[in-house]
Short mmCIF file of C-alpha atoms and ligand atoms in Angstrom, two decimals:
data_model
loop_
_atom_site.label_atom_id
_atom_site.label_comp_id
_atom_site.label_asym_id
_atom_site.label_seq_id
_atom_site.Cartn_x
_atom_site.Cartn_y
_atom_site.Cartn_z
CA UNK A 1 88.83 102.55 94.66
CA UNK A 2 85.52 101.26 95.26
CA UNK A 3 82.08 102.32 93.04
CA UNK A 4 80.29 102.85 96.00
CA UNK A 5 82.64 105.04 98.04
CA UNK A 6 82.97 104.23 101.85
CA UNK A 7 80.38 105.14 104.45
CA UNK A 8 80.81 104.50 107.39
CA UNK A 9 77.61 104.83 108.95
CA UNK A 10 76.50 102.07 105.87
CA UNK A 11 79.21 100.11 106.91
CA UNK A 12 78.46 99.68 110.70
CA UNK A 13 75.38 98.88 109.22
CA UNK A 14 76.25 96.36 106.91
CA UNK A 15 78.57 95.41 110.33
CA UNK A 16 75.86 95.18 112.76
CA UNK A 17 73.65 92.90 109.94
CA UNK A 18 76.15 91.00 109.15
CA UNK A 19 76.96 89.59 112.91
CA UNK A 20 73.09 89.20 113.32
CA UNK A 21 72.63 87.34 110.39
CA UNK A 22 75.78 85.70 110.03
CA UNK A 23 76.31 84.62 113.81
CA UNK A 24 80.08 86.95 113.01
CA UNK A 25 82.09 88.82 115.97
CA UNK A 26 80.98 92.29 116.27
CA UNK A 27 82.41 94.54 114.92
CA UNK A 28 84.51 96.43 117.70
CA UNK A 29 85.02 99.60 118.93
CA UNK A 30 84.08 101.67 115.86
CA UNK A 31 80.30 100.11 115.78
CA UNK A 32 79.41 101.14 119.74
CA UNK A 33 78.53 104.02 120.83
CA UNK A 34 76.64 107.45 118.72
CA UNK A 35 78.56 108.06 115.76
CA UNK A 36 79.92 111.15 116.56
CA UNK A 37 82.02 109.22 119.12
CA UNK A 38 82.71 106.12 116.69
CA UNK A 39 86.35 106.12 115.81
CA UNK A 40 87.79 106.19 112.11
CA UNK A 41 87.59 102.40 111.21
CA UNK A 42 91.39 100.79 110.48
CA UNK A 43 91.88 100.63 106.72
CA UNK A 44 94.64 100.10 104.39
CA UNK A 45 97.96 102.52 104.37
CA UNK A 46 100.39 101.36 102.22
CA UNK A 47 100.11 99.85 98.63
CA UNK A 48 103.01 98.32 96.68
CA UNK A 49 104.69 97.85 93.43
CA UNK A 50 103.26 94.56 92.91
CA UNK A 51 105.79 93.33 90.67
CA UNK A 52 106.20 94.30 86.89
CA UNK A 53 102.29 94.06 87.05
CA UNK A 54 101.81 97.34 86.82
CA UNK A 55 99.52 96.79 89.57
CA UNK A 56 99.89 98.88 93.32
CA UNK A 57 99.02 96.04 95.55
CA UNK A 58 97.30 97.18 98.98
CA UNK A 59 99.83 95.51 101.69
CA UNK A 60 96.98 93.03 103.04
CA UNK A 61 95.35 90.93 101.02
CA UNK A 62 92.19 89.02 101.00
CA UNK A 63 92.76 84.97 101.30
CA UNK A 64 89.64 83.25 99.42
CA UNK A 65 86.77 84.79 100.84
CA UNK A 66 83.84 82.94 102.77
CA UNK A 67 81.68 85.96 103.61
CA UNK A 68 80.26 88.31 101.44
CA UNK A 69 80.05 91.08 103.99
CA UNK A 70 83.28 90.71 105.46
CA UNK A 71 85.23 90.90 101.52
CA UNK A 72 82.89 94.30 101.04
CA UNK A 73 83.91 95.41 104.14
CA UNK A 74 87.84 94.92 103.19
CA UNK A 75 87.30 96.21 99.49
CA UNK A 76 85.51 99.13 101.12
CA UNK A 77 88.73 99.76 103.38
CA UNK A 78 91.01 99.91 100.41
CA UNK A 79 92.10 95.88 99.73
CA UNK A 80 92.44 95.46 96.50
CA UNK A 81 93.82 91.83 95.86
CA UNK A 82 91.78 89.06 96.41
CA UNK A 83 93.03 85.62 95.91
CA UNK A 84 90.64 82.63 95.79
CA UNK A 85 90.55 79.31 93.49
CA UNK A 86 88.42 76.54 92.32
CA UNK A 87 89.22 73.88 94.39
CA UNK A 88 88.00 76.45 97.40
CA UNK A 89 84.63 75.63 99.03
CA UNK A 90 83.58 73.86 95.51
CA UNK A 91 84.17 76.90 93.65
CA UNK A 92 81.66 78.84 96.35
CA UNK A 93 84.62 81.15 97.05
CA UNK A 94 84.56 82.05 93.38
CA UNK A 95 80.89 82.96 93.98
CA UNK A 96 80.93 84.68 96.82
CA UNK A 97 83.39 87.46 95.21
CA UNK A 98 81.64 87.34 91.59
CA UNK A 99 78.50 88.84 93.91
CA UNK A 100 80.54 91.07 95.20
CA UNK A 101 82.33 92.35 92.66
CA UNK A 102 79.16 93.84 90.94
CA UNK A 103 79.53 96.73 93.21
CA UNK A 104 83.13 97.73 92.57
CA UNK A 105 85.31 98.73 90.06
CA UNK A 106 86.29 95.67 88.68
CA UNK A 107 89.93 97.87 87.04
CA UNK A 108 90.72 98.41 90.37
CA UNK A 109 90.56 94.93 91.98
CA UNK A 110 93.36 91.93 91.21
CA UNK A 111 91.88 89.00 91.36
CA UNK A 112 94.22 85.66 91.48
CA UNK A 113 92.53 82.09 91.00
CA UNK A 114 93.73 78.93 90.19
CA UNK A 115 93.76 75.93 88.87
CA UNK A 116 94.97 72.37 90.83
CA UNK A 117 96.52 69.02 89.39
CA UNK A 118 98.05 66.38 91.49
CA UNK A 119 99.87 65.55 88.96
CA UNK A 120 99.67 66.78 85.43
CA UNK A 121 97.12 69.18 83.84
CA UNK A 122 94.33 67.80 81.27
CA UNK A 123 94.17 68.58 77.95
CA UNK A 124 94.88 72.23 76.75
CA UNK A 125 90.82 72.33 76.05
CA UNK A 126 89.73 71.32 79.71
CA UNK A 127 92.06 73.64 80.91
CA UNK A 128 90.78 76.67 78.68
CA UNK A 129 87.26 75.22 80.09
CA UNK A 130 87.68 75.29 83.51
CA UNK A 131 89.43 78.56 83.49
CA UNK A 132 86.56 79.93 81.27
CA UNK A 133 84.16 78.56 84.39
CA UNK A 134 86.42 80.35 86.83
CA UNK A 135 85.27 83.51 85.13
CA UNK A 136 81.65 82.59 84.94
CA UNK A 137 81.64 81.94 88.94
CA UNK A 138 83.41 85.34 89.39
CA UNK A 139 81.64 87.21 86.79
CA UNK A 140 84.13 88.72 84.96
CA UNK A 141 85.52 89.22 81.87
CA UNK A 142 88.88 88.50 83.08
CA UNK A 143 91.53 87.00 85.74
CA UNK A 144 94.30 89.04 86.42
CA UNK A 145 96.33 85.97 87.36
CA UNK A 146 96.06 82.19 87.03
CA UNK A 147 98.18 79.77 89.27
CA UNK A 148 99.11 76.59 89.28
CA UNK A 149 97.98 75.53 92.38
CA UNK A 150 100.42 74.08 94.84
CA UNK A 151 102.76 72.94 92.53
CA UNK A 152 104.53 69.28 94.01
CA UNK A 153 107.40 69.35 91.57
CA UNK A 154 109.03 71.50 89.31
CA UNK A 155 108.03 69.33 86.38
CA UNK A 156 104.09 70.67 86.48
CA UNK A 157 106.10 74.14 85.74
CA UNK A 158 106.85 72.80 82.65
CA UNK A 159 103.24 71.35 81.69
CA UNK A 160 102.59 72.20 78.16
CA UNK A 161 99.05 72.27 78.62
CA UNK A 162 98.94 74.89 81.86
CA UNK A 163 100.94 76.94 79.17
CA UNK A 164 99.35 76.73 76.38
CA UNK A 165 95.81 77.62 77.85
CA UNK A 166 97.34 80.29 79.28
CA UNK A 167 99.06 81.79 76.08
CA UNK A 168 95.61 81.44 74.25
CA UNK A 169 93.87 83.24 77.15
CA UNK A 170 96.33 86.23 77.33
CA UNK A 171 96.00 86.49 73.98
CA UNK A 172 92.13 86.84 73.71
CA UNK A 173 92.66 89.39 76.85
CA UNK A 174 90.93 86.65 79.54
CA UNK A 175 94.12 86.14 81.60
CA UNK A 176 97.02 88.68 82.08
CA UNK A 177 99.32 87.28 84.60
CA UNK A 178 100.47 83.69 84.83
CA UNK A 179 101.53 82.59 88.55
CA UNK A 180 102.05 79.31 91.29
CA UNK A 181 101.59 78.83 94.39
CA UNK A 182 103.66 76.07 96.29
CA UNK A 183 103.68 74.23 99.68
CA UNK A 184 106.88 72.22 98.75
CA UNK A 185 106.89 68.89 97.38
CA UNK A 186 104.48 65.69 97.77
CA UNK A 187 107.79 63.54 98.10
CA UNK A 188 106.23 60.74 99.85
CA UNK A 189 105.04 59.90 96.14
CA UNK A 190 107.39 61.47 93.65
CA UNK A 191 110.87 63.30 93.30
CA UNK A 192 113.19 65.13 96.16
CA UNK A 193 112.48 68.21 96.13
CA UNK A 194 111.02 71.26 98.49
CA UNK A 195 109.78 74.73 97.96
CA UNK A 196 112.95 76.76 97.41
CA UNK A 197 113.94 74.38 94.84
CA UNK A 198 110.50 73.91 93.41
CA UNK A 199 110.32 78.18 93.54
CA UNK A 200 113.58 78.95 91.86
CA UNK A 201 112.97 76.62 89.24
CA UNK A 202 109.42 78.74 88.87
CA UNK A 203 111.10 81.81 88.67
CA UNK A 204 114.17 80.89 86.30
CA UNK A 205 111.34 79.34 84.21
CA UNK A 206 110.49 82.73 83.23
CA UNK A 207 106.72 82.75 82.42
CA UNK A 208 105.62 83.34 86.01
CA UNK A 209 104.82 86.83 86.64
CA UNK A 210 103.57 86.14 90.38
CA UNK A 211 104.65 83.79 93.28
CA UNK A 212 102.61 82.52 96.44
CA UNK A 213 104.71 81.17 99.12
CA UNK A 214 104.91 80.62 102.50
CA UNK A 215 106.93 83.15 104.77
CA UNK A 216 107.11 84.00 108.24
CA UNK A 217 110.00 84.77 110.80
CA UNK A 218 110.14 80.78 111.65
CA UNK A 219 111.33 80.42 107.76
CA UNK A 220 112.66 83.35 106.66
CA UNK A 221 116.41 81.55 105.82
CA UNK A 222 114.26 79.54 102.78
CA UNK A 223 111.93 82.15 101.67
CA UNK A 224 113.86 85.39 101.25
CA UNK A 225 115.61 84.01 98.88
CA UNK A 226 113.06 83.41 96.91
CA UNK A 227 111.93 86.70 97.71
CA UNK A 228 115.77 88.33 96.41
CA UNK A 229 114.93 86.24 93.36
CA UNK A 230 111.71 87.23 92.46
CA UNK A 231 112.82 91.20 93.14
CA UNK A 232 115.38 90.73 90.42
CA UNK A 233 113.34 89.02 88.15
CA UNK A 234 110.28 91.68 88.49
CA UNK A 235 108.04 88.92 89.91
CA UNK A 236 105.24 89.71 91.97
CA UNK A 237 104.86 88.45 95.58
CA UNK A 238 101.93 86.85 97.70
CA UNK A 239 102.58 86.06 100.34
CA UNK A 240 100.51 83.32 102.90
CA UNK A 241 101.47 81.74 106.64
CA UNK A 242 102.62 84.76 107.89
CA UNK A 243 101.71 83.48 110.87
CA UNK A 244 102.85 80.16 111.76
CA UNK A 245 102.24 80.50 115.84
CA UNK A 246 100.28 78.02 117.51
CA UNK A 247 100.64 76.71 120.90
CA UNK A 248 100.48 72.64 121.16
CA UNK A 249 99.17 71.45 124.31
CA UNK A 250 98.70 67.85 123.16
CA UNK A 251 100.01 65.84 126.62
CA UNK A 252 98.00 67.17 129.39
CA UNK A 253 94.65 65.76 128.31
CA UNK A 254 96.48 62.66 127.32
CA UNK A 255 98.01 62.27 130.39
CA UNK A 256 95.01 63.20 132.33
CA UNK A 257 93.16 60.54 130.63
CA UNK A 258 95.40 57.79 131.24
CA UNK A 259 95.75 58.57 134.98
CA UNK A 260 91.81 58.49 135.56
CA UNK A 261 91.78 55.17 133.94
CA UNK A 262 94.48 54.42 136.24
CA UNK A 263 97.40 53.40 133.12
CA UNK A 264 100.84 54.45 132.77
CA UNK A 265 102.01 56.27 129.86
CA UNK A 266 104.31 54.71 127.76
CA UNK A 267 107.87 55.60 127.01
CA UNK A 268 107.41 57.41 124.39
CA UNK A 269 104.42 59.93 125.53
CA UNK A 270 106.25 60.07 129.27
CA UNK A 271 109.88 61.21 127.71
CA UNK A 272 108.20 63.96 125.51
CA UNK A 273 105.60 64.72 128.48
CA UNK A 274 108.64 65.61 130.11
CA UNK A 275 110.03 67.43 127.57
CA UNK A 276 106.85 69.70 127.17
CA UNK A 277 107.14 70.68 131.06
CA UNK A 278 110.12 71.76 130.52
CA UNK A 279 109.36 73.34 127.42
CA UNK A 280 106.05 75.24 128.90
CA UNK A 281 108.01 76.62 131.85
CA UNK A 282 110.66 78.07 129.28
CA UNK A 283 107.43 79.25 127.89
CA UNK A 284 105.86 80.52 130.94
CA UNK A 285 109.07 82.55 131.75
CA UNK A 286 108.93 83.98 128.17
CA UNK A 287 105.76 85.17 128.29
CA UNK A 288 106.11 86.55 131.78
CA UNK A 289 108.65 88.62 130.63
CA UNK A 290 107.07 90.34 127.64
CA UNK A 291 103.38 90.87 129.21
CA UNK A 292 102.25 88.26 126.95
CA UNK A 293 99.10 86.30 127.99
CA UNK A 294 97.99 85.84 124.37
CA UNK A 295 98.89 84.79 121.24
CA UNK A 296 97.74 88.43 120.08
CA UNK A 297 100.88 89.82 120.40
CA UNK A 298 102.91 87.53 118.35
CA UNK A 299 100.59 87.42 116.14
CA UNK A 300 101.00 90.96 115.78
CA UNK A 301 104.71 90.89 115.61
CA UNK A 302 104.70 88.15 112.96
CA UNK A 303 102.61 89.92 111.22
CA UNK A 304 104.81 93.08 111.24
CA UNK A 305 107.78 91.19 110.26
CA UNK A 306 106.19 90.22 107.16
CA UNK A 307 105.02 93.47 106.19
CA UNK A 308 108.61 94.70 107.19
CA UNK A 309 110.05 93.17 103.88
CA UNK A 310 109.36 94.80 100.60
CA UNK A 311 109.75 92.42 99.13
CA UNK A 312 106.87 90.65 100.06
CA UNK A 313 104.45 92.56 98.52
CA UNK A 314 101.23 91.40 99.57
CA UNK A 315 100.38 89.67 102.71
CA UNK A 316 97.13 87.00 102.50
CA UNK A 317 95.02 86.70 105.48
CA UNK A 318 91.69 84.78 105.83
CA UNK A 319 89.57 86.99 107.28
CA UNK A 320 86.79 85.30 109.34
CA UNK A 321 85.00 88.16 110.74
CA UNK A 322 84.95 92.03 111.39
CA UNK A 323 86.80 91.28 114.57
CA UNK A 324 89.67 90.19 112.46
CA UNK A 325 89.26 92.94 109.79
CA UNK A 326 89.69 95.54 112.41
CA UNK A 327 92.70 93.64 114.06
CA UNK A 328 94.89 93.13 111.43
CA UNK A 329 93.92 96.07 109.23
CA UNK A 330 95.35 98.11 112.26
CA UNK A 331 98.59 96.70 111.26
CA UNK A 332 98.66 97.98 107.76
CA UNK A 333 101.74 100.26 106.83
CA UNK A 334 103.48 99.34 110.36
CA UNK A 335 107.22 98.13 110.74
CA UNK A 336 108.87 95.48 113.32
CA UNK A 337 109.69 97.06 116.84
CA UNK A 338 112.29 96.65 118.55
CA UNK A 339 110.25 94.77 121.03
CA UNK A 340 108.70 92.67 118.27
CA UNK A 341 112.21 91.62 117.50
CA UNK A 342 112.85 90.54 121.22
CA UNK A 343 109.53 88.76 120.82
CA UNK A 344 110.02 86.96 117.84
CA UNK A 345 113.61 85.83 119.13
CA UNK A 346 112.43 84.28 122.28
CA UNK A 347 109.60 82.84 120.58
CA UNK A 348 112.09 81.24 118.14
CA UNK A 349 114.51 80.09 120.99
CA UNK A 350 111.70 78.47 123.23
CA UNK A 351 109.56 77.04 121.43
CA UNK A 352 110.83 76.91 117.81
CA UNK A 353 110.55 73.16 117.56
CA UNK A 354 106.83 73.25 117.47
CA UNK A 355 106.71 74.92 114.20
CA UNK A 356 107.03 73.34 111.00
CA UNK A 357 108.38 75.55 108.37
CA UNK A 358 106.37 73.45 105.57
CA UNK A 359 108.28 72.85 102.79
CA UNK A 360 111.73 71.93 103.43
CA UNK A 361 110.85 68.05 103.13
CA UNK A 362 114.25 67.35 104.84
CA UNK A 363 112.15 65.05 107.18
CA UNK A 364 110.09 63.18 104.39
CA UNK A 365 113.03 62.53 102.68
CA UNK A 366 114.45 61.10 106.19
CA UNK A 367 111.26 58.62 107.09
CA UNK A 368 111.83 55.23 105.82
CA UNK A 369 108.10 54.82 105.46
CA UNK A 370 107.76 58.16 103.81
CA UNK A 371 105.39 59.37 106.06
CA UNK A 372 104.00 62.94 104.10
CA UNK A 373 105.18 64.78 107.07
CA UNK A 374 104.57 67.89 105.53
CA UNK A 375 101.47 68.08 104.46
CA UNK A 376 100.04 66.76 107.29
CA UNK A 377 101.80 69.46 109.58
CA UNK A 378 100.49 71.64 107.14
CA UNK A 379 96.94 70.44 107.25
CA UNK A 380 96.95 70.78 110.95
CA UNK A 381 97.94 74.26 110.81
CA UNK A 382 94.98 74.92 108.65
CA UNK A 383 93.40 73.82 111.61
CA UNK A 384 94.88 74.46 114.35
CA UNK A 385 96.20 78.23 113.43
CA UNK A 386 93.47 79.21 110.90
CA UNK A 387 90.60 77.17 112.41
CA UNK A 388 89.67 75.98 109.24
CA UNK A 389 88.46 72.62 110.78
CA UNK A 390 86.26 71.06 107.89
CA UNK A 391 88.63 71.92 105.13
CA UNK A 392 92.03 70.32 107.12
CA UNK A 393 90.11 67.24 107.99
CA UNK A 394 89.02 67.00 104.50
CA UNK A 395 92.75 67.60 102.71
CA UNK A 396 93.51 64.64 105.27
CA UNK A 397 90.89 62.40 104.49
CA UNK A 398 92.28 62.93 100.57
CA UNK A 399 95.85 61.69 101.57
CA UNK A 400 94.18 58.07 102.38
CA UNK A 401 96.75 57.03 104.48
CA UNK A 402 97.14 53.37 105.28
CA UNK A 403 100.28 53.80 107.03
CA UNK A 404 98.99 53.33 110.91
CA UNK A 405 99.96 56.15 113.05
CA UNK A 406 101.33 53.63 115.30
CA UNK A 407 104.85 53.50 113.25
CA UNK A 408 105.79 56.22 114.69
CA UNK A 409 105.55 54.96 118.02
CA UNK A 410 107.95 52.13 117.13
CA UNK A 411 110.61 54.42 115.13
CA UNK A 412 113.81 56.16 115.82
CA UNK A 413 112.52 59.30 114.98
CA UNK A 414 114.75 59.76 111.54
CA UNK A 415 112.51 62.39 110.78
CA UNK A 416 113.33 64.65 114.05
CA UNK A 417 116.84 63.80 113.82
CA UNK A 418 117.08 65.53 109.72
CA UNK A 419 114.52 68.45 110.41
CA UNK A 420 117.09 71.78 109.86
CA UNK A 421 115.03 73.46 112.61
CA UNK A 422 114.58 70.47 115.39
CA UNK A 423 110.96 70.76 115.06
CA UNK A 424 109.64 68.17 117.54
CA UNK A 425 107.50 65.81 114.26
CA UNK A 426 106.67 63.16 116.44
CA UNK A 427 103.94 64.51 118.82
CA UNK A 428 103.20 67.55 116.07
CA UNK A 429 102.34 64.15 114.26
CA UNK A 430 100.42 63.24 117.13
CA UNK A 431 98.55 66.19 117.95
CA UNK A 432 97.65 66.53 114.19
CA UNK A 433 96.60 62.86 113.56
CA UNK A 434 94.33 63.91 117.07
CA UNK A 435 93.02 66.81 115.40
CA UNK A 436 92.48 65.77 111.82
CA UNK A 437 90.89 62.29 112.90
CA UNK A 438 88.87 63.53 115.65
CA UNK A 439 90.03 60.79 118.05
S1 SF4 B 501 109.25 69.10 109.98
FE1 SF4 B 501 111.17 70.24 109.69
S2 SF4 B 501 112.05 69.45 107.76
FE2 SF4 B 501 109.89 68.84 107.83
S3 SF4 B 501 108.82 70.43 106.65
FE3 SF4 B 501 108.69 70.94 108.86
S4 SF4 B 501 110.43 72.29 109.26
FE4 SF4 B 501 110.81 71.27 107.29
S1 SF4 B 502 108.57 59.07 113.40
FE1 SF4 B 502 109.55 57.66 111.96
S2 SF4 B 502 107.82 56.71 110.86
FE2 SF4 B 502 107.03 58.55 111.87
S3 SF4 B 502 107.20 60.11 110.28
FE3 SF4 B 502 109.05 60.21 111.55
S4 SF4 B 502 110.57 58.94 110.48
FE4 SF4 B 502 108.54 58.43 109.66
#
């Protein structure tokens, strides 16, 4: 695929440079030793019908890119989707892969950007604008697709001005697909809804040609449906949070703290401290029994699940480093094990209340303060699971909250009590408003 076709003795080192200058991980097993004893380096195996595209869409995907090495190191290995948007890093993500993209064959690549309202788009001529400055930052011609980004509601499916921008640039050949992207619904401010709803009112809309959503074993009852509906309808599918696994550990320091300064803890952080022992020895005896001592494994399993379904076409991952390039790249083409499954099950049973599927909204629509539950689980996955510190704490910063944490502490919980999956809000809310705050 690529112009300059892969070397591996130029990429280990472009590898080796790259974690000098760039402070990255190193780059594994394949960069020690002589090279006759370096190993073949993991690259892409399987590529996919990526909708009624027309595109073959490698199975991993790159999420918008922060390095320039590490997105010519996954173009070299045969990724050929690379999604990215404005709003990322100040358009710098843009950037980064317009360098880049000078050295490849630009027909072979699918680039997906977008474009993000709150609310409703500008007029028709800011939108052509800004699109046309997408493609200046990239350097290119064209965008394969455009996507509304995180769409709240299913009215900005409808906006007239998204649409008509859109029909003007597939018409002068700048834009060929037309997509969204959706986290479920802001409904703290606006209407009830959540992403399956917001989703299949995207795809019976009929002008979307691709779909990013969230999906994972945690959520698969919501999102392969959508998936079934976007394989009838020939829409192509993205898919991000394929791997929703973090491990809280929120009550231990907490606790710690509080006995050095010699204070009790109050009801409510002593009934779910005593939930969370409970909880970890579950855990513990979980872990024990698969020959887990990291998250690597589940990460690994989620992973396969996802790239199980083919339905979900393309799987998005944020690659920070060569570290993670080799890791997941390994995974490429594989299947779900029969172990995975056991894994994935257990994980689910013992600890399936600290994950938020994001995007149901049952529990926004349940908090009488309407607390955007959601997004700030979400935002706290961003840093929690993709250690994407600066960029969480910033989305939070943007929600300008001046509800005081402290309602929580005085509430029944209605949240907790309408959550589908019995995802424990309250100290997720805690541990994020810890995180995302820095307190
Ligand atoms: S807390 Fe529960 S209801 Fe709310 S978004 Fe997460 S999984 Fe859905
Ligand atoms: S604990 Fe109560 S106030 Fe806090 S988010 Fe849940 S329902 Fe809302």
């Amino acid at each position: 695929m690529e112009a300059s076709k892969f070397n591996r003795r130029k990429f280990i080192t472009r590898t080796t440079l790259g974690t000098l200058g760039a402070g990255l991980a190193s780059a594994g097993s394949f960069a020690a030793g002589n090279a006759d004893t370096i190993k073949e380096p993991p690259s892409i195996r399987e590529y996919r019908k990526f909708g009624d595209t027309g595109f073959l869409v490698s199975d991993f995907s790159c999420g918008a890119p922060g390095n320039e090495a590490v997105l010519r190191a996954l173009l070299e290995r045969g990724v050929n989707l690379i999604d990215t948007g404005e709003t990322y890093m100040n358009g710098n993500s843009e950037r980064i892969i317009g360098r880049v993209l000078q050295d490849f064959d630009r027909s072979k690549i699918f680039i997906n950007s977008k474009l993000y309202t709150e609310k409703e788009f500008p007029p028709k001529k800011e939108v052509l604008e800004r699109s046309y400055q997408a493609m200046e930052r990239l350097q290119t011609d064209y965008i394969d697709c455009m996507q509304i980004h995180s769409a709240e509601d299913s009215r900005i499916l409808k906006d007239e001005a998204f649409h008509s921008a859109m029909e003007q640039l597939k018409k002068e050949g700048r834009v060929r697909h037309v997509g969204v992207s959706c986290h479920g619904n802001n409904w703290a401010y606006d209407t009830e809804e959540s992403l399956d709803t917001i989703l299949m009112s995207a795809i019976e809309d009929g002008r979307f040609d691709v779909i990013l959503l969230a999906y994972n074993f945690a959520n698969a009852g919501i999102a392969e449906k959508i998936l079934e509906a976007c394989d009838k309808r020939g829409i192509a599918t993205m898919i991000m949070k394929s791997n929703p696994v973090h491990i809280f550990n929120i009550f231990e320091g907490r606790m710690t703290k509080l006995a050095d300064e010699g204070k009790e803890a109050d009801a409510f952080l002593q009934a779910y401290y005593d939930k969370y022992k409970l909880m970890e020895e579950q855990a513990g005896t979980f872990f024990a029994k698969y020959g887990i001592s990291a998250g690597g494994d589940l990460k690994k399993a989620a992973s396969r699940y996802v790239l199980s379904n083919p339905l979900a076409h393309t799987t998005l991952w944020d690659f920070q480093n060569f570290d993670e390039v080799d890791n997941m790249l390994q995974l490429s083409g594989q299947k779900l094990t029969a172990n995975d499954k056991s894994v994935l099950n257990g994980f689910s049973k013992h600890l399936g209340h600290t994950i938020c599927r994001i995007g149901c909204n049952d529990c926004e629509a349940a908090c009488p303060h309407h607390f955007p539950v959601n997004k700030i689980l979400r935002y706290n996955y961003y840093f929690s699971v993709k250690k994407q510190e600066k960029r969480a704490m910033t989305k939070y910063a943007s929600l300008n909250l001046n509800k005081p944490p402290e309602l929580c502490l005085d509430c029944e919980g209605y949240c907790e009590q309408a959550c589908r999956y019995g995802v424990w809000t309250r100290p997720l809310l805690a541990a994020a408003r810890k995180n995302l705050e820095m307190i």
